[in-house]
Short mmCIF file of C-alpha atoms and ligand atoms in Angstrom, two decimals:
data_model
loop_
_atom_site.label_atom_id
_atom_site.label_comp_id
_atom_site.label_asym_id
_atom_site.label_seq_id
_atom_site.Cartn_x
_atom_site.Cartn_y
_atom_site.Cartn_z
CA MET V 1 83.91 87.85 152.66
CA SER V 2 84.20 90.51 155.25
CA ALA V 3 85.99 93.71 154.25
CA PRO V 4 89.62 93.83 155.33
CA THR V 5 90.97 96.48 157.62
CA VAL V 6 94.63 96.53 156.25
CA ALA V 7 96.02 95.63 152.86
CA ARG V 8 99.56 94.42 152.15
CA ALA V 9 101.04 96.71 149.45
CA ILE V 10 104.43 97.33 147.87
CA VAL V 11 105.22 101.04 148.21
CA PHE V 12 107.69 102.59 145.80
CA ASP V 13 109.65 105.60 146.99
CA PRO V 14 111.19 107.55 144.13
CA ALA V 15 113.62 109.20 146.48
CA THR V 16 115.36 105.98 147.35
CA ARG V 17 114.02 103.84 144.47
CA GLU V 18 113.18 101.19 147.01
CA LEU V 19 110.10 98.89 146.93
CA ASP V 20 108.82 98.27 150.48
CA PRO V 21 106.16 95.96 151.69
CA ARG V 22 103.76 97.84 153.90
CA ASP V 23 100.37 97.43 155.51
CA ILE V 24 97.90 100.17 154.45
CA PRO V 25 94.68 100.80 156.15
CA VAL V 26 91.71 99.97 154.05
CA ARG V 27 88.76 102.37 154.30
CA GLU V 28 85.24 101.46 153.55
CA PRO V 29 84.30 102.21 149.99
CA ARG V 30 82.52 105.61 149.70
CA SER V 31 79.52 106.29 147.65
CA GLY V 32 80.14 105.19 144.07
CA GLU V 33 83.33 103.38 144.97
CA ILE V 34 84.24 99.69 144.75
CA LEU V 35 86.75 97.88 146.78
CA VAL V 36 88.50 95.19 144.67
CA ARG V 37 90.62 92.37 145.92
CA VAL V 38 93.48 92.19 143.44
CA ARG V 39 93.81 88.76 141.72
CA LEU V 40 96.65 89.61 139.31
CA SER V 41 98.72 92.68 138.54
CA ALA V 42 101.13 92.63 135.66
CA ILE V 43 104.24 94.75 135.59
CA CYS V 44 103.99 97.17 132.68
CA GLY V 45 107.04 98.65 130.93
CA SER V 46 106.01 102.07 132.36
CA ASP V 47 106.24 100.66 135.92
CA LEU V 48 109.71 99.51 135.13
CA HIS V 49 110.68 102.96 133.79
CA THR V 50 109.34 104.57 137.09
CA ILE V 51 111.08 101.99 139.29
CA ARG V 52 114.37 102.44 137.51
CA GLY V 53 114.20 106.29 137.79
CA ARG V 54 113.37 107.09 134.18
CA ARG V 55 110.06 108.58 135.14
CA ASP V 56 109.26 110.56 138.26
CA PRO V 57 105.95 109.76 139.91
CA GLY V 58 106.33 112.71 142.34
CA GLY V 59 106.28 110.83 145.71
CA PRO V 60 105.83 107.48 147.30
CA LEU V 61 102.98 105.35 145.83
CA VAL V 62 101.59 101.94 144.97
CA LEU V 63 102.41 101.23 141.33
CA GLY V 64 100.67 98.83 139.01
CA HIS V 65 97.79 99.53 136.62
CA GLU V 66 97.43 96.29 134.56
CA ILE V 67 95.08 94.64 137.00
CA CYS V 68 92.27 92.33 137.29
CA GLY V 69 90.46 91.60 140.61
CA GLU V 70 87.25 90.61 142.26
CA VAL V 71 84.71 92.75 143.96
CA ALA V 72 85.24 92.77 147.76
CA ALA V 73 82.84 95.52 148.80
CA LEU V 74 80.48 97.94 147.09
CA GLY V 75 79.91 101.53 148.05
CA ASP V 76 76.38 103.00 147.83
CA GLY V 77 75.16 103.19 144.21
CA ALA V 78 78.12 101.10 142.85
CA ASP V 79 76.03 98.07 142.26
CA ALA V 80 76.37 97.64 138.44
CA ASP V 81 79.21 97.65 135.99
CA SER V 82 79.55 100.25 133.21
CA LEU V 83 77.32 98.15 130.92
CA GLY V 84 74.61 97.94 133.56
CA ALA V 85 75.30 94.33 134.65
CA PRO V 86 74.67 93.91 138.35
CA LEU V 87 77.81 93.53 140.45
CA SER V 88 78.11 91.12 143.44
CA ILE V 89 80.84 90.38 145.87
CA GLY V 90 83.32 88.04 144.24
CA ASP V 91 82.67 89.06 140.64
CA ARG V 92 85.79 89.26 138.54
CA VAL V 93 86.32 92.77 137.02
CA THR V 94 88.72 94.85 134.98
CA TRP V 95 88.60 98.59 134.75
CA GLY V 96 89.79 101.64 132.90
CA ILE V 97 93.29 102.72 133.45
CA ALA V 98 91.95 106.15 134.46
CA ALA V 99 88.77 107.62 135.93
CA SER V 100 87.33 110.88 134.71
CA CYS V 101 84.75 113.31 136.04
CA GLY V 102 82.42 113.35 133.14
CA ASN V 103 81.70 117.13 133.10
CA CYS V 104 84.96 119.14 132.76
CA PHE V 105 86.13 120.90 129.57
CA PHE V 106 87.69 117.76 128.11
CA CYS V 107 85.09 115.28 129.29
CA ALA V 108 82.47 117.47 127.70
CA ARG V 109 84.39 117.30 124.44
CA GLY V 110 84.65 113.60 124.27
CA ILE V 111 88.18 113.30 125.57
CA PRO V 112 87.54 111.83 129.04
CA GLN V 113 91.12 110.32 129.07
CA LYS V 114 92.38 113.87 129.37
CA CYS V 115 89.94 114.87 132.17
CA VAL V 116 91.20 117.72 134.26
CA ARG V 117 90.42 115.73 137.41
CA LEU V 118 91.81 112.51 135.92
CA PHE V 119 92.63 109.71 138.39
CA LYS V 120 95.05 107.22 137.10
CA TYR V 121 95.59 103.78 138.62
CA GLY V 122 99.14 103.08 139.73
CA HIS V 123 99.77 106.85 139.88
CA ALA V 124 97.97 107.95 143.06
CA PRO V 125 100.31 109.35 145.72
CA LEU V 126 100.32 107.51 149.05
CA GLU V 127 99.52 110.85 150.76
CA SER V 128 96.32 111.20 148.66
CA ASP V 129 92.73 110.40 149.45
CA THR V 130 93.20 106.98 147.80
CA PRO V 131 96.53 105.47 148.68
CA LEU V 132 95.22 102.00 147.62
CA GLY V 133 95.02 103.04 143.93
CA GLY V 134 97.56 100.65 142.31
CA GLY V 135 97.80 97.06 141.48
CA PHE V 136 100.82 96.09 143.62
CA ALA V 137 98.65 95.58 146.65
CA GLU V 138 96.09 93.09 148.02
CA TYR V 139 93.22 95.55 147.55
CA CYS V 140 92.45 98.51 145.24
CA HIS V 141 89.75 101.15 145.49
CA LEU V 142 87.91 101.90 142.27
CA VAL V 143 86.90 105.57 142.44
CA PRO V 144 83.76 107.08 140.93
CA GLY V 145 84.16 107.76 137.13
CA THR V 146 85.95 104.48 136.57
CA ALA V 147 84.72 102.27 133.68
CA VAL V 148 84.31 98.97 135.30
CA TYR V 149 83.46 95.67 133.34
CA ARG V 150 82.82 92.18 134.46
CA ILE V 151 85.31 89.76 133.02
CA PRO V 152 83.67 87.09 130.80
CA GLU V 153 83.86 83.71 132.53
CA ASP V 154 85.87 82.02 129.83
CA LEU V 155 88.72 84.52 130.10
CA PRO V 156 91.28 83.47 132.70
CA ASP V 157 93.10 86.17 134.72
CA ARG V 158 96.36 85.78 132.84
CA GLU V 159 94.64 86.26 129.48
CA VAL V 160 92.86 89.40 130.46
CA VAL V 161 95.24 91.25 132.88
CA PHE V 162 96.86 93.28 130.15
CA ALA V 163 93.55 94.23 128.50
CA ASN V 164 93.19 97.54 130.39
CA CYS V 165 96.61 99.00 129.32
CA SER V 166 98.39 97.61 126.21
CA LEU V 167 95.44 96.10 124.48
CA ALA V 168 92.87 98.85 125.10
CA THR V 169 95.37 101.53 124.15
CA MET V 170 96.06 99.74 120.81
CA GLN V 171 92.39 99.30 120.28
CA ALA V 172 92.26 103.09 120.48
CA ALA V 173 95.11 103.22 117.95
CA VAL V 174 93.38 101.06 115.36
CA ARG V 175 90.13 102.94 115.92
CA MET V 176 91.80 106.25 115.35
CA ALA V 177 93.82 105.06 112.31
CA ASP V 178 90.60 103.26 111.10
CA VAL V 179 92.55 100.26 109.97
CA ARG V 180 90.63 98.38 107.32
CA ALA V 181 90.89 95.00 105.65
CA GLY V 182 93.46 94.76 102.95
CA GLU V 183 95.45 97.80 104.22
CA SER V 184 99.15 97.65 104.74
CA VAL V 185 100.28 98.41 108.29
CA LEU V 186 103.66 99.01 109.86
CA ILE V 187 103.98 98.44 113.57
CA GLN V 188 107.06 99.92 115.16
CA GLY V 189 107.99 98.03 118.30
CA ALA V 190 107.46 94.40 119.15
CA GLY V 191 106.88 94.78 122.92
CA LEU V 192 103.48 93.92 124.21
CA VAL V 193 101.98 97.06 123.03
CA GLY V 194 103.18 96.53 119.43
CA LEU V 195 102.11 92.94 119.57
CA CYS V 196 98.63 93.91 120.73
CA ALA V 197 98.46 96.32 117.75
CA THR V 198 99.65 93.52 115.51
CA ALA V 199 96.92 91.17 116.60
CA LEU V 200 94.23 93.88 116.37
CA CYS V 201 95.36 94.82 112.73
CA ALA V 202 95.57 91.16 111.71
CA ASP V 203 92.06 90.67 113.16
CA ARG V 204 90.72 93.51 111.08
CA GLY V 205 92.18 91.80 107.96
CA ALA V 206 95.03 94.19 107.35
CA SER V 207 97.77 92.83 105.13
CA PRO V 208 100.65 93.00 105.06
CA VAL V 209 101.29 93.68 108.75
CA VAL V 210 104.97 94.44 109.13
CA VAL V 211 106.49 94.57 112.61
CA ALA V 212 109.82 96.37 113.10
CA ASP V 213 112.03 96.17 116.10
CA PRO V 214 115.86 96.05 116.49
CA CYS V 215 115.57 93.11 118.98
CA GLU V 216 115.33 89.82 117.06
CA GLU V 217 114.32 87.97 120.13
CA ARG V 218 111.19 90.06 120.47
CA LEU V 219 110.48 89.98 116.70
CA THR V 220 110.29 86.16 116.78
CA GLN V 221 106.95 86.42 118.65
CA ALA V 222 105.42 88.83 116.29
CA GLN V 223 104.41 86.21 113.76
CA SER V 224 102.30 84.35 116.26
CA PHE V 225 100.46 87.62 116.94
CA GLY V 226 99.65 88.03 113.25
CA ALA V 227 102.71 89.76 111.63
CA THR V 228 103.14 88.72 108.00
CA HIS V 229 106.65 90.20 107.79
CA LEU V 230 109.32 91.19 110.19
CA ALA V 231 111.88 94.05 109.95
CA CYS V 232 114.89 94.83 111.95
CA ALA V 233 114.46 98.50 112.50
CA GLY V 234 116.19 100.54 109.79
CA ASP V 235 115.54 98.35 106.77
CA LEU V 236 112.05 99.47 106.09
CA ARG V 237 113.07 100.28 102.48
CA ASP V 238 112.85 96.56 101.67
CA PHE V 239 109.11 96.95 102.12
CA THR V 240 108.56 100.22 100.50
CA GLU V 241 110.86 100.38 97.44
CA ASP V 242 108.45 98.41 95.16
CA VAL V 243 105.17 99.39 96.70
CA ARG V 244 103.51 102.74 97.24
CA GLY V 245 104.18 102.72 101.07
CA PHE V 246 102.18 101.75 104.08
CA ASP V 247 98.60 102.97 104.55
CA VAL V 248 99.05 103.08 108.30
CA ALA V 249 101.94 103.13 110.77
CA ILE V 250 101.63 102.75 114.53
CA GLU V 251 104.62 103.78 116.66
CA ALA V 252 104.66 101.57 119.77
CA CYS V 253 108.32 101.59 120.53
CA GLY V 254 108.94 104.88 122.45
CA HIS V 255 111.93 105.79 120.36
CA PRO V 256 111.59 109.21 118.78
CA GLY V 257 114.24 108.25 116.19
CA ALA V 258 111.84 105.82 114.69
CA ILE V 259 109.14 108.36 113.95
CA GLY V 260 110.84 109.93 110.86
CA ASP V 261 111.47 106.49 109.43
CA GLY V 262 107.79 105.46 109.96
CA ILE V 263 106.52 108.61 108.29
CA GLU V 264 108.94 108.17 105.37
CA ALA V 265 107.51 104.66 104.95
CA LEU V 266 103.87 105.82 104.61
CA ARG V 267 102.06 106.27 101.33
CA ILE V 268 100.51 109.55 100.20
CA GLY V 269 97.55 110.01 102.39
CA GLY V 270 98.92 107.63 105.02
CA ARG V 271 98.03 107.85 108.70
CA TYR V 272 100.56 107.78 111.55
CA ILE V 273 99.72 107.17 115.24
CA ALA V 274 102.31 108.03 117.80
CA ALA V 275 101.73 106.27 121.06
CA GLY V 276 105.06 105.24 122.64
CA CYS V 277 106.96 108.34 123.55
CA VAL V 278 105.57 109.14 126.92
CA TYR V 279 108.45 110.86 128.57
CA PRO V 280 109.83 114.36 128.39
CA GLY V 281 112.50 115.24 125.89
CA ALA V 282 111.45 112.70 123.26
CA ILE V 283 112.51 114.88 120.28
CA ALA V 284 111.94 113.51 116.81
CA GLN V 285 113.55 114.64 113.58
CA ILE V 286 110.87 114.69 110.92
CA ASP V 287 111.24 115.97 107.40
CA MET V 288 108.09 118.13 107.28
CA LEU V 289 108.24 117.98 103.50
CA SER V 290 106.97 114.41 103.84
CA ILE V 291 104.10 115.41 106.15
CA THR V 292 103.04 118.32 103.89
CA THR V 293 103.42 116.93 100.42
CA LYS V 294 102.31 113.35 101.26
CA LEU V 295 99.19 114.73 103.01
CA ILE V 296 100.08 112.70 106.08
CA THR V 297 97.73 112.58 109.15
CA LEU V 298 99.88 112.43 112.28
CA GLN V 299 97.96 111.80 115.54
CA GLY V 300 99.07 111.34 119.13
CA LEU V 301 97.55 108.73 121.43
CA HIS V 302 97.58 108.64 125.25
CA ASN V 303 95.17 106.58 127.39
CA TYR V 304 91.87 105.57 125.80
CA THR V 305 88.12 105.91 126.21
CA PRO V 306 85.89 103.27 128.07
CA LEU V 307 84.62 102.10 124.62
CA ASP V 308 88.15 101.06 123.69
CA LEU V 309 88.35 98.80 126.83
CA GLN V 310 84.93 97.31 125.97
CA GLU V 311 86.05 96.55 122.45
CA ALA V 312 89.37 95.10 123.88
CA LEU V 313 87.34 92.66 125.96
CA ARG V 314 85.10 91.72 123.08
CA PHE V 315 88.17 91.05 120.91
CA LEU V 316 89.69 88.80 123.63
CA THR V 317 86.50 86.87 123.98
CA ARG V 318 85.98 86.50 120.22
CA ALA V 319 89.46 86.16 118.88
CA GLY V 320 92.02 86.15 121.79
CA ARG V 321 92.70 82.46 121.35
CA ARG V 322 93.87 82.89 117.78
CA PHE V 323 96.82 84.71 119.28
CA PRO V 324 99.14 83.49 122.13
CA SER V 325 97.20 85.55 124.66
CA ALA V 326 97.78 82.80 127.31
CA SER V 327 101.56 83.25 126.92
CA VAL V 328 101.75 87.04 127.45
CA VAL V 329 102.15 86.52 131.22
CA ARG V 330 105.27 84.32 131.39
CA GLU V 331 105.49 83.96 135.24
CA VAL V 332 103.31 84.80 138.25
CA LEU V 333 105.16 85.57 141.44
CA PRO V 334 103.87 86.48 144.94
CA LEU V 335 103.55 90.25 145.59
CA GLU V 336 106.55 90.41 147.85
CA GLU V 337 108.82 88.87 145.17
CA ILE V 338 108.56 91.96 143.00
CA GLU V 339 112.36 92.38 142.81
CA ASP V 340 112.59 88.90 141.35
CA ALA V 341 109.91 89.69 138.92
CA LEU V 342 111.66 92.92 137.69
CA ALA V 343 114.89 90.95 137.33
CA LEU V 344 113.14 88.38 135.21
CA MET V 345 111.71 90.95 132.90
CA GLU V 346 114.96 92.86 132.58
CA GLY V 347 116.93 89.67 131.93
CA ASP V 348 115.01 88.40 129.08
CA PRO V 349 113.66 90.59 126.27
CA SER V 350 111.32 87.92 124.99
CA ILE V 351 109.32 88.05 128.29
CA LEU V 352 106.31 90.28 127.67
CA ARG V 353 104.89 90.33 131.16
CA VAL V 354 105.54 88.99 134.63
CA ALA V 355 102.62 89.30 136.97
CA LEU V 356 102.26 89.58 140.73
CA SER V 357 99.66 87.70 142.71
CA PRO V 358 98.92 89.22 146.16
ZN1 ZN R 1 100.78 99.82 131.20
ZN1 ZN R 2 86.60 115.50 133.42
#
């Protein structure tokens, strides 16, 4: 395969909220970089928020960060993945949602996901050094500091494309909450993020795993991801009146109003992970008496570390088929049909992902 000179890409302009197909010049990968041909790029809820104007990306850009692709060209020194496996042209790869420098204040303190020089895929301005930094394009540059992993052969693109966002983030959540076998878990939100948390908790032997969401259509899928009980949001008391409360709650719904309820539903010494409210002004009302007197641990989660993506891939290989991972991506459409893909997702709340294939 010879390296391409231009790549078709969908450019989103926040000023007009338009999505325009454009040809973007492809530069040779620099030292430490990898040029990837995008095989599949799923539309994440956060892409939808940006496109509909609920989040401001700052300027025109190529969106898309739930991506899998194949190596198209390797820069000097970029000849192995992050586990040391040699990389060749054509190898299928997935990679961390963000690249970090490895030596700033936060990287040095074990928080690479908050690197001061963080590069986030699907967030790079068109005017930057790396305009091909998102998934809604034929090609994507992987910059130095990106955790890159070869995709195991038996994992098809559709079953792995969400690993580097929803699944790896929720792997970070269950790691931080240290969810153990036999513990009771409340998952708030039955979108893909919540369902990934459900599957990971079920895989760890947690029980019961209660999934709460006001949308019944979304809740119906939760059982196949390992939920033992379903709750329409607001009626959590059914689950906590006779028992001591949940050991762990994971907020994956993005509604600040749910946080107080989730904390109320925890037992003494319970752990709460807040992961969904990633927009300004998400003000939650919390009775601090609960936090203080119930000795609650409340922890925020945003992005994840390379180890979480490694674990997510191991989980998919080992246990992914126990859950409907093959049905996460409901449809695959050509890149230029992105508007149809968005309409599909917005028209049916039971659709977890629609993906684009350049
Ligand atoms: Zn995402
Ligand atoms: Zn750094």
